[in-house]
Backbone atoms as SQL, in Angstrom:
CREATE TABLE atoms (id INTEGER PRIMARY KEY, chain TEXT, resi INTEGER, resn TEXT, atom TEXT, x REAL, y REAL, z REAL);
INSERT INTO atoms VALUES
  (1, 'A', 1, 'UNK', 'N', -1.220, -130.571, 36.855),
  (2, 'A', 1, 'UNK', 'CA', -0.581, -129.904, 35.740),
  (3, 'A', 1, 'UNK', 'C', -1.564, -129.858, 34.572),
  (4, 'A', 2, 'UNK', 'N', -1.769, -128.695, 34.027),
  (5, 'A', 2, 'UNK', 'CA', -2.704, -128.546, 32.920),
  (6, 'A', 2, 'UNK', 'C', -1.979, -128.736, 31.599),
  (7, 'A', 3, 'UNK', 'N', -2.627, -129.360, 30.629),
  (8, 'A', 3, 'UNK', 'CA', -1.969, -129.544, 29.329),
  (9, 'A', 3, 'UNK', 'C', -1.768, -128.201, 28.635),
  (10, 'A', 4, 'UNK', 'N', -0.641, -128.076, 27.989),
  (11, 'A', 4, 'UNK', 'CA', -0.301, -126.851, 27.289),
  (12, 'A', 4, 'UNK', 'C', -1.031, -126.805, 25.948),
  (13, 'A', 5, 'UNK', 'N', -1.636, -125.670, 25.630),
  (14, 'A', 5, 'UNK', 'CA', -2.406, -125.554, 24.384),
  (15, 'A', 5, 'UNK', 'C', -1.500, -125.492, 23.158),
  (16, 'A', 6, 'UNK', 'N', -0.199, -125.245, 23.362),
  (17, 'A', 6, 'UNK', 'CA', 0.716, -125.160, 22.225),
  (18, 'A', 6, 'UNK', 'C', 1.299, -126.509, 21.836),
  (19, 'A', 7, 'UNK', 'N', 0.906, -127.563, 22.513),
  (20, 'A', 7, 'UNK', 'CA', 1.432, -128.896, 22.233),
  (21, 'A', 7, 'UNK', 'C', 0.427, -129.660, 21.374),
  (22, 'A', 8, 'UNK', 'N', 0.935, -130.323, 20.345),
  (23, 'A', 8, 'UNK', 'CA', 0.104, -131.118, 19.448),
  (24, 'A', 8, 'UNK', 'C', 0.316, -132.586, 19.783),
  (25, 'A', 9, 'UNK', 'N', -0.771, -133.314, 20.044),
  (26, 'A', 9, 'UNK', 'CA', -0.684, -134.750, 20.326),
  (27, 'A', 9, 'UNK', 'C', -1.140, -135.528, 19.102),
  (28, 'A', 10, 'UNK', 'N', -0.308, -136.498, 18.689),
  (29, 'A', 10, 'UNK', 'CA', -0.580, -137.294, 17.495),
  (30, 'A', 10, 'UNK', 'C', -0.303, -138.753, 17.821),
  (31, 'A', 11, 'UNK', 'N', -1.114, -139.656, 17.272),
  (32, 'A', 11, 'UNK', 'CA', -0.862, -141.088, 17.435),
  (33, 'A', 11, 'UNK', 'C', 0.037, -141.583, 16.315),
  (34, 'A', 12, 'UNK', 'N', 0.822, -142.601, 16.637),
  (35, 'A', 12, 'UNK', 'CA', 1.712, -143.169, 15.638),
  (36, 'A', 12, 'UNK', 'C', 2.140, -144.565, 16.030),
  (37, 'A', 13, 'UNK', 'N', 2.961, -145.171, 15.183),
  (38, 'A', 13, 'UNK', 'CA', 3.471, -146.518, 15.395),
  (39, 'A', 13, 'UNK', 'C', 4.994, -146.471, 15.445),
  (40, 'A', 14, 'UNK', 'N', 5.568, -147.185, 16.398),
  (41, 'A', 14, 'UNK', 'CA', 7.021, -147.238, 16.531),
  (42, 'A', 14, 'UNK', 'C', 7.570, -148.088, 15.390),
  (43, 'A', 15, 'UNK', 'N', 8.433, -147.504, 14.597),
  (44, 'A', 15, 'UNK', 'CA', 9.047, -148.206, 13.467),
  (45, 'A', 15, 'UNK', 'C', 10.391, -148.815, 13.844),
  (46, 'A', 16, 'UNK', 'N', 11.180, -148.063, 14.649),
  (47, 'A', 16, 'UNK', 'CA', 12.542, -148.506, 14.937),
  (48, 'A', 16, 'UNK', 'C', 12.972, -147.945, 16.288),
  (49, 'A', 17, 'UNK', 'N', 13.684, -148.756, 17.064),
  (50, 'A', 17, 'UNK', 'CA', 14.280, -148.310, 18.320),
  (51, 'A', 17, 'UNK', 'C', 15.737, -147.952, 18.049),
  (52, 'A', 18, 'UNK', 'N', 16.140, -146.755, 18.445),
  (53, 'A', 18, 'UNK', 'CA', 17.490, -146.254, 18.219),
  (54, 'A', 18, 'UNK', 'C', 18.216, -146.145, 19.554),
  (55, 'A', 19, 'UNK', 'N', 19.533, -146.017, 19.546),
  (56, 'A', 19, 'UNK', 'CA', 20.267, -145.879, 20.806),
  (57, 'A', 19, 'UNK', 'C', 19.900, -144.597, 21.542),
  (58, 'A', 20, 'UNK', 'N', 20.033, -144.616, 22.856),
  (59, 'A', 20, 'UNK', 'CA', 19.786, -143.422, 23.657),
  (60, 'A', 20, 'UNK', 'C', 18.317, -143.151, 23.901),
  (61, 'A', 21, 'UNK', 'N', 17.481, -144.187, 23.930),
  (62, 'A', 21, 'UNK', 'CA', 16.033, -144.058, 24.149),
  (63, 'A', 21, 'UNK', 'C', 15.354, -143.183, 23.106),
  (64, 'A', 22, 'UNK', 'N', 15.865, -143.212, 21.886),
  (65, 'A', 22, 'UNK', 'CA', 15.214, -142.536, 20.761),
  (66, 'A', 22, 'UNK', 'C', 14.455, -143.565, 19.941),
  (67, 'A', 23, 'UNK', 'N', 13.359, -143.127, 19.349),
  (68, 'A', 23, 'UNK', 'CA', 12.532, -144.006, 18.533),
  (69, 'A', 23, 'UNK', 'C', 12.112, -143.278, 17.267),
  (70, 'A', 24, 'UNK', 'N', 12.030, -144.030, 16.170),
  (71, 'A', 24, 'UNK', 'CA', 11.489, -143.491, 14.925),
  (72, 'A', 24, 'UNK', 'C', 10.019, -143.866, 14.883),
  (73, 'A', 25, 'UNK', 'N', 9.149, -142.851, 14.818),
  (74, 'A', 25, 'UNK', 'CA', 7.707, -143.029, 14.885),
  (75, 'A', 25, 'UNK', 'C', 7.089, -142.669, 13.539),
  (76, 'A', 26, 'UNK', 'N', 6.214, -143.539, 13.027),
  (77, 'A', 26, 'UNK', 'CA', 5.457, -143.247, 11.810),
  (78, 'A', 26, 'UNK', 'C', 4.102, -142.704, 12.243),
  (79, 'A', 27, 'UNK', 'N', 3.833, -141.436, 11.922),
  (80, 'A', 27, 'UNK', 'CA', 2.583, -140.792, 12.327),
  (81, 'A', 27, 'UNK', 'C', 1.425, -141.307, 11.489),
  (82, 'A', 28, 'UNK', 'N', 0.276, -141.526, 12.138),
  (83, 'A', 28, 'UNK', 'CA', -0.889, -142.043, 11.428),
  (84, 'A', 28, 'UNK', 'C', -1.550, -140.977, 10.574),
  (85, 'A', 29, 'UNK', 'N', -1.575, -139.739, 11.053),
  (86, 'A', 29, 'UNK', 'CA', -2.289, -138.678, 10.354),
  (87, 'A', 29, 'UNK', 'C', -1.589, -138.289, 9.062),
  (88, 'A', 30, 'UNK', 'N', -0.291, -138.029, 9.144),
  (89, 'A', 30, 'UNK', 'CA', 0.437, -137.525, 7.980),
  (90, 'A', 30, 'UNK', 'C', 1.268, -138.586, 7.280),
  (91, 'A', 31, 'UNK', 'N', 1.532, -139.700, 7.946),
  (92, 'A', 31, 'UNK', 'CA', 2.300, -140.772, 7.341),
  (93, 'A', 31, 'UNK', 'C', 3.781, -140.506, 7.252),
  (94, 'A', 32, 'UNK', 'N', 4.288, -139.496, 7.948),
  (95, 'A', 32, 'UNK', 'CA', 5.724, -139.206, 7.899),
  (96, 'A', 32, 'UNK', 'C', 6.394, -139.674, 9.180),
  (97, 'A', 33, 'UNK', 'N', 7.716, -139.725, 9.178),
  (98, 'A', 33, 'UNK', 'CA', 8.486, -140.202, 10.324),
  (99, 'A', 33, 'UNK', 'C', 8.982, -139.036, 11.161),
  (100, 'A', 34, 'UNK', 'N', 8.991, -139.223, 12.482),
  (101, 'A', 34, 'UNK', 'CA', 9.572, -138.252, 13.407),
  (102, 'A', 34, 'UNK', 'C', 10.441, -139.014, 14.395),
  (103, 'A', 35, 'UNK', 'N', 11.399, -138.317, 14.995),
  (104, 'A', 35, 'UNK', 'CA', 12.209, -138.878, 16.059),
  (105, 'A', 35, 'UNK', 'C', 11.585, -138.477, 17.382),
  (106, 'A', 36, 'UNK', 'N', 11.485, -139.412, 18.310),
  (107, 'A', 36, 'UNK', 'CA', 10.879, -139.103, 19.600),
  (108, 'A', 36, 'UNK', 'C', 11.652, -139.800, 20.713),
  (109, 'A', 37, 'UNK', 'N', 11.690, -139.147, 21.869),
  (110, 'A', 37, 'UNK', 'CA', 12.293, -139.756, 23.053),
  (111, 'A', 37, 'UNK', 'C', 11.197, -140.069, 24.060),
  (112, 'A', 38, 'UNK', 'N', 11.522, -140.877, 25.064),
  (113, 'A', 38, 'UNK', 'CA', 10.539, -141.266, 26.070),
  (114, 'A', 38, 'UNK', 'C', 10.281, -140.117, 27.027),
  (115, 'A', 39, 'UNK', 'N', 9.014, -139.931, 27.384),
  (116, 'A', 39, 'UNK', 'CA', 8.647, -138.947, 28.378),
  (117, 'A', 39, 'UNK', 'C', 9.055, -139.404, 29.762),
  (118, 'A', 40, 'UNK', 'N', 9.064, -138.487, 30.712),
  (119, 'A', 40, 'UNK', 'CA', 9.536, -138.756, 32.057),
  (120, 'A', 40, 'UNK', 'C', 8.773, -139.846, 32.782),
  (121, 'A', 41, 'UNK', 'N', 7.451, -139.867, 32.681),
  (122, 'A', 41, 'UNK', 'CA', 6.659, -140.877, 33.393),
  (123, 'A', 41, 'UNK', 'C', 6.930, -142.280, 32.852),
  (124, 'A', 42, 'UNK', 'N', 7.159, -142.376, 31.544),
  (125, 'A', 42, 'UNK', 'CA', 7.455, -143.693, 30.967),
  (126, 'A', 42, 'UNK', 'C', 8.810, -144.199, 31.455),
  (127, 'A', 43, 'UNK', 'N', 9.775, -143.292, 31.613),
  (128, 'A', 43, 'UNK', 'CA', 11.082, -143.687, 32.126),
  (129, 'A', 43, 'UNK', 'C', 10.999, -144.081, 33.593),
  (130, 'A', 44, 'UNK', 'N', 10.297, -143.272, 34.390),
  (131, 'A', 44, 'UNK', 'CA', 10.193, -143.543, 35.827),
  (132, 'A', 44, 'UNK', 'C', 9.514, -144.873, 36.111),
  (133, 'A', 45, 'UNK', 'N', 8.468, -145.183, 35.370),
  (134, 'A', 45, 'UNK', 'CA', 7.721, -146.417, 35.587),
  (135, 'A', 45, 'UNK', 'C', 8.236, -147.581, 34.753),
  (136, 'A', 46, 'UNK', 'N', 9.328, -147.360, 34.045),
  (137, 'A', 46, 'UNK', 'CA', 9.993, -148.389, 33.234),
  (138, 'A', 46, 'UNK', 'C', 9.050, -149.071, 32.252),
  (139, 'A', 47, 'UNK', 'N', 8.290, -148.256, 31.530),
  (140, 'A', 47, 'UNK', 'CA', 7.397, -148.768, 30.499),
  (141, 'A', 47, 'UNK', 'C', 8.234, -149.076, 29.258),
  (142, 'A', 48, 'UNK', 'N', 8.161, -150.305, 28.788),
  (143, 'A', 48, 'UNK', 'CA', 8.942, -150.687, 27.609),
  (144, 'A', 48, 'UNK', 'C', 8.178, -150.344, 26.337),
  (145, 'A', 49, 'UNK', 'N', 8.897, -149.771, 25.392),
  (146, 'A', 49, 'UNK', 'CA', 8.344, -149.451, 24.080),
  (147, 'A', 49, 'UNK', 'C', 9.177, -150.200, 23.059),
  (148, 'A', 50, 'UNK', 'N', 8.511, -151.001, 22.231),
  (149, 'A', 50, 'UNK', 'CA', 9.219, -151.800, 21.236),
  (150, 'A', 50, 'UNK', 'C', 8.620, -151.518, 19.862),
  (151, 'A', 51, 'UNK', 'N', 9.344, -151.814, 18.789),
  (152, 'A', 51, 'UNK', 'CA', 8.803, -151.592, 17.445),
  (153, 'A', 51, 'UNK', 'C', 7.481, -152.334, 17.260),
  (154, 'A', 52, 'UNK', 'N', 6.524, -151.627, 16.681),
  (155, 'A', 52, 'UNK', 'CA', 5.199, -152.179, 16.473),
  (156, 'A', 52, 'UNK', 'C', 4.168, -151.627, 17.437),
  (157, 'A', 53, 'UNK', 'N', 4.609, -151.030, 18.539),
  (158, 'A', 53, 'UNK', 'CA', 3.687, -150.448, 19.521),
  (159, 'A', 53, 'UNK', 'C', 3.053, -149.180, 18.974),
  (160, 'A', 54, 'UNK', 'N', 1.794, -148.968, 19.357),
  (161, 'A', 54, 'UNK', 'CA', 1.128, -147.695, 19.044),
  (162, 'A', 54, 'UNK', 'C', 1.343, -146.760, 20.218),
  (163, 'A', 55, 'UNK', 'N', 1.696, -145.510, 19.930),
  (164, 'A', 55, 'UNK', 'CA', 2.029, -144.546, 20.972),
  (165, 'A', 55, 'UNK', 'C', 1.390, -143.190, 20.662),
  (166, 'A', 56, 'UNK', 'N', 1.328, -142.354, 21.694),
  (167, 'A', 56, 'UNK', 'CA', 0.906, -140.960, 21.535),
  (168, 'A', 56, 'UNK', 'C', 2.153, -140.103, 21.669),
  (169, 'A', 57, 'UNK', 'N', 2.357, -139.213, 20.703),
  (170, 'A', 57, 'UNK', 'CA', 3.541, -138.355, 20.657),
  (171, 'A', 57, 'UNK', 'C', 3.108, -136.908, 20.805),
  (172, 'A', 58, 'UNK', 'N', 3.808, -136.156, 21.666),
  (173, 'A', 58, 'UNK', 'CA', 3.596, -134.715, 21.793),
  (174, 'A', 58, 'UNK', 'C', 4.662, -134.004, 20.980),
  (175, 'A', 59, 'UNK', 'N', 4.230, -133.005, 20.204),
  (176, 'A', 59, 'UNK', 'CA', 5.165, -132.195, 19.425),
  (177, 'A', 59, 'UNK', 'C', 4.763, -130.731, 19.553),
  (178, 'A', 60, 'UNK', 'N', 5.730, -129.851, 19.411),
  (179, 'A', 60, 'UNK', 'CA', 5.413, -128.432, 19.375),
  (180, 'A', 60, 'UNK', 'C', 5.235, -128.021, 17.919),
  (181, 'A', 61, 'UNK', 'N', 4.467, -126.975, 17.668),
  (182, 'A', 61, 'UNK', 'CA', 4.317, -126.535, 16.276),
  (183, 'A', 61, 'UNK', 'C', 5.601, -125.935, 15.698),
  (184, 'A', 62, 'UNK', 'N', 6.579, -125.650, 16.558),
  (185, 'A', 62, 'UNK', 'CA', 7.827, -125.041, 16.091),
  (186, 'A', 62, 'UNK', 'C', 8.788, -126.060, 15.513),
  (187, 'A', 63, 'UNK', 'N', 8.792, -127.279, 16.058),
  (188, 'A', 63, 'UNK', 'CA', 9.675, -128.331, 15.558),
  (189, 'A', 63, 'UNK', 'C', 8.856, -129.610, 15.405),
  (190, 'A', 64, 'UNK', 'N', 8.401, -129.866, 14.201),
  (191, 'A', 64, 'UNK', 'CA', 7.543, -131.026, 13.949),
  (192, 'A', 64, 'UNK', 'C', 8.337, -132.258, 13.525),
  (193, 'A', 65, 'UNK', 'N', 9.663, -132.195, 13.611),
  (194, 'A', 65, 'UNK', 'CA', 10.501, -133.345, 13.277),
  (195, 'A', 65, 'UNK', 'C', 10.864, -134.165, 14.508),
  (196, 'A', 66, 'UNK', 'N', 10.657, -133.607, 15.705),
  (197, 'A', 66, 'UNK', 'CA', 10.991, -134.283, 16.952),
  (198, 'A', 66, 'UNK', 'C', 9.820, -134.236, 17.896),
  (199, 'A', 67, 'UNK', 'N', 9.771, -135.199, 18.813),
  (200, 'A', 67, 'UNK', 'CA', 8.680, -135.225, 19.766),
  (201, 'A', 67, 'UNK', 'C', 9.028, -136.007, 21.011),
  (202, 'A', 68, 'UNK', 'N', 8.013, -136.187, 21.867),
  (203, 'A', 68, 'UNK', 'CA', 8.165, -136.908, 23.121),
  (204, 'A', 68, 'UNK', 'C', 7.025, -137.926, 23.220),
  (205, 'A', 69, 'UNK', 'N', 7.376, -139.185, 23.485),
  (206, 'A', 69, 'UNK', 'CA', 6.371, -140.226, 23.651),
  (207, 'A', 69, 'UNK', 'C', 5.778, -140.073, 25.057),
  (208, 'A', 70, 'UNK', 'N', 4.478, -139.850, 25.133),
  (209, 'A', 70, 'UNK', 'CA', 3.846, -139.632, 26.435),
  (210, 'A', 70, 'UNK', 'C', 2.923, -140.779, 26.834),
  (211, 'A', 71, 'UNK', 'N', 2.590, -141.664, 25.906),
  (212, 'A', 71, 'UNK', 'CA', 1.694, -142.753, 26.256),
  (213, 'A', 71, 'UNK', 'C', 1.877, -143.918, 25.288),
  (214, 'A', 72, 'UNK', 'N', 1.785, -145.121, 25.825),
  (215, 'A', 72, 'UNK', 'CA', 1.801, -146.322, 24.994),
  (216, 'A', 72, 'UNK', 'C', 0.374, -146.874, 24.975),
  (217, 'A', 73, 'UNK', 'N', -0.143, -147.131, 23.784),
  (218, 'A', 73, 'UNK', 'CA', -1.545, -147.584, 23.665),
  (219, 'A', 73, 'UNK', 'C', -1.639, -149.096, 23.602);
């Protein structure tokens, strides 16, 4: 699968874990908060994400308030 050129990847820090596998992420580049859910591979492999973890978030340029966590650093 080739990465989509319309997707923006940004690093951030998990600030808060919310119900329903949602997380509040503080972006390093802009310093603002976004809501993100776990990507499919993280769910399948049962990768735990807790507050304080550094993660990579994918966002589309159309909705920069929400994203998908694709990697835990």
